[in-house]
Amino acid sequence: MTAALEVENLTKRYGSLTAVDDVSFSVETRETFGILGPNGAGKTTTLEMIEGLRTPNAGSIRLLGMDVLRQPQEIKERIGVQLQSTTLHAKLRVAEALRLFGSYYRQAIPADQLLQELALEEKRDAPVAQLSGGQRQRLALALALVNDPQVVFLDEPTTGLDPQARRNLWEIIAGLAERGKTVLLTTHYMEEAEELCTRVAIMDHGRVIALDTPDGLIADAGLEASVEIGGAGEVLHRALQEAGLPARLVAAGDKLVLHTSESSKVLGEVTRIAGQLGMTLDDLAVRKATLEDVFLALTGRQLRE
């Protein structure tokens, strides 16, 4: 595989705020690459610089072998972009929007083909104002694909969707890689990244703090599972801190989470300590480690904060 994208030492500042801080990574051709992190981590700013929508203060970006800063028009013919929100005239009809956006490019996929691929045939003559949230997102993705791009950028493509609409869009995004597209997506849904991405970069405070496959990130963090305790209280919290358990203890909202590779041992110790304190644990669970656990282990914060 060859690199479709090479980012080196990318930096973006707004006054005293460094939104993207010396970020470097590469994306292989036909790879689905995710950038994961909480709001304000620098995900969108990073994507917008790669797309040519913002100018970096430092660093270089090569996309499809071209310099993004020097060859913006050539690049825009060969990429597709779905922004966090797409605003269209409320009375514009779905098929009309596809034909309009297609007219901006030297070559475009016929509107009828996109309507079929994105399951929008029944809405071809419907005005944008009448579309559901999931239909609007499918239309936004269709508009990003209208020029048959080699690289597709998706900025939080499923934010605000219900679970069924999110799953439907996941199937469409997964199909892009099967058709040979390179996909870059940002998300703060860890399950979305695990489902779709071959590799993931985790960002926080403008920096890439980890980059690997989802399974590799979990393995590198030494996390195989987590023991979660709801409504534990301060007394149990202190007792677990003093117990010397083979686990990393993190307070996440109203829960205590113990990240560990020895879940059976930790679970037994938690119940023993709770018994000594005369406590009943009504909200106790053990689950497999996820990317959210990796982020908690690295930063002590949740992805959605």
PDB file of C-alpha atoms in Angstrom, residues 49 54-56 59-61 67-72 75:
ATOM      1  CA  MET A  49      -6.252  22.174   6.927  1.00  0.00           C
ATOM      2  CA  ARG A  54      -7.638  26.560   6.575  1.00  0.00           C
ATOM      3  CA  THR A  55      -4.011  27.573   6.260  1.00  0.00           C
ATOM      4  CA  PRO A  56      -1.606  26.048   8.808  1.00  0.00           C
ATOM      5  CA  GLY A  59       3.954  21.957   8.748  1.00  0.00           C
ATOM      6  CA  SER A  60       3.380  20.254   5.397  1.00  0.00           C
ATOM      7  CA  ILE A  61       0.534  18.261   3.858  1.00  0.00           C
ATOM      8  CA  ASP A  67       1.127  19.784  -1.979  1.00  0.00           C
ATOM      9  CA  VAL A  68      -2.164  20.951  -0.463  1.00  0.00           C
ATOM     10  CA  LEU A  69      -0.981  24.543  -0.087  1.00  0.00           C
ATOM     11  CA  ARG A  70       0.338  24.847  -3.649  1.00  0.00           C
ATOM     12  CA  GLN A  71      -2.190  22.784  -5.617  1.00  0.00           C
ATOM     13  CA  PRO A  72      -5.575  23.433  -3.982  1.00  0.00           C
ATOM     14  CA  ILE A  75      -6.839  18.481  -4.998  1.00  0.00           C
TER      15      ILE A  75
END
